[in-house]
């Protein structure tokens, strides 16, 4: 499948058709993989992964995706590169482009990705920045499509912190026409310009009332209150107990609503064990789908 953009930094680089196409392609690749027919479409291709922050899912799913497609991934902690000794992003981007076919980076400041993509001659993928997590949202919408069969007419309730994952989910909603109600405490709303752009194409409602958000939702989503880049350990006081996804919240959503969480989760903070381990939770499919959706993304970006 073809996409026009060279890089994926926020998701907003995609057209609606491309986004929906990537989701269907991910589902197709998953089926092929389950039948044992992974084609070596990335033979001799190398992905370099730069991590400024820790990761379990992103690292392992990208590395496994490259391996299963016949390619190779190199994992770099930014502490172990010359970046840690002051080599510029520009020079790093140009150097890595000489060896590797694609760069995936997990960074603090999103502007590092802008610089990387400006100076790399190969595609750059955002593997999480303080502002966005596009790869997570590809997997999330793939999971929603698998479970609900269609994205048409769905309502997502986001409850908790209006963080990087929430920002990308807003773009996902805009690209798919899904509506979103986002319940956060005052001061923890998602990125204003992301909301504004997306409100031009779909219904994105902000509220401080989690019960209102949950009402009649098809999908209930939350994430940790304390993202990797959050320094203030008192932050959680703003959220508890009101913004916890628990049985009461789930009972307000539709009977067949599903629960998503990008993981890692802090049980009994943003979500109770009864919900994340309960029958409506699809978090393990969601985690698995990182593998399949990133295969689709890599194949599309590398025109393979
Ligand atoms: N969801 C996610 O990106 O997980 P990791 O931080 O483990 O990569
Ligand atoms: N919001 C979380 C997501 C981790 C995958 C963070 O940035 O730490």
PDB file of C-alpha atoms and ligand atoms in Angstrom, residues 51 53-61 106 127-128 133 135-136 140 165 223 228 261-264 286-287 290 294, ligand 1:
ATOM      1  CA  UNK A  51      15.613   5.597  22.480  1.00  0.00           C
ATOM      2  CA  UNK A  53      13.271   7.033  27.001  1.00  0.00           C
ATOM      3  CA  UNK A  54      12.588   3.458  28.179  1.00  0.00           C
ATOM      4  CA  UNK A  55      10.319   1.143  26.172  1.00  0.00           C
ATOM      5  CA  UNK A  56       9.051  -2.437  26.211  1.00  0.00           C
ATOM      6  CA  UNK A  57       6.373  -2.678  23.489  1.00  0.00           C
ATOM      7  CA  UNK A  58       7.727  -0.183  20.970  1.00  0.00           C
ATOM      8  CA  UNK A  59      11.205  -1.614  20.985  1.00  0.00           C
ATOM      9  CA  UNK A  60      10.228  -5.288  20.836  1.00  0.00           C
ATOM     10  CA  UNK A  61       7.390  -4.835  18.320  1.00  0.00           C
ATOM     11  CA  UNK A 106      11.549   7.885  20.940  1.00  0.00           C
ATOM     12  CA  UNK A 127       8.126   6.091  18.488  1.00  0.00           C
ATOM     13  CA  UNK A 128       6.720   8.476  21.170  1.00  0.00           C
ATOM     14  CA  UNK A 133       2.431   8.668  19.878  1.00  0.00           C
ATOM     15  CA  UNK A 135       2.264   4.235  16.224  1.00  0.00           C
ATOM     16  CA  UNK A 136       0.114   3.526  19.276  1.00  0.00           C
ATOM     17  CA  UNK A 140      -5.542   1.262  18.668  1.00  0.00           C
ATOM     18  CA  UNK A 165      -1.403   9.397  23.370  1.00  0.00           C
ATOM     19  CA  UNK A 223      -3.452   6.126  30.019  1.00  0.00           C
ATOM     20  CA  UNK A 228       7.748   9.341  31.331  1.00  0.00           C
ATOM     21  CA  UNK A 261      -4.945   1.248  27.388  1.00  0.00           C
ATOM     22  CA  UNK A 262      -1.628   1.668  25.572  1.00  0.00           C
ATOM     23  CA  UNK A 263       0.244   0.212  28.570  1.00  0.00           C
ATOM     24  CA  UNK A 264       2.190   0.321  30.810  1.00  0.00           C
ATOM     25  CA  UNK A 286      -3.986  -3.836  21.426  1.00  0.00           C
ATOM     26  CA  UNK A 287      -0.406  -4.588  22.503  1.00  0.00           C
ATOM     27  CA  UNK A 290       1.578  -2.794  17.599  1.00  0.00           C
ATOM     28  CA  UNK A 294       3.999  -1.192  12.467  1.00  0.00           C
TER      29      UNK A 294
HETATM   30  N1  LIG B   1       2.656   1.573  24.641  1.00  0.00           N
HETATM   31  C1  LIG B   1       3.970   1.735  24.504  1.00  0.00           C
HETATM   32  O1  LIG B   1       4.465   2.516  23.670  1.00  0.00           O
HETATM   33  O2  LIG B   1       4.711   0.952  25.331  1.00  0.00           O
HETATM   34  P1  LIG B   1       6.280   1.038  25.598  1.00  0.00           P
HETATM   35  O3  LIG B   1       6.535   2.317  26.341  1.00  0.00           O
HETATM   36  O4  LIG B   1       6.578  -0.177  26.412  1.00  0.00           O
HETATM   37  O5  LIG B   1       7.003   1.043  24.276  1.00  0.00           O
END
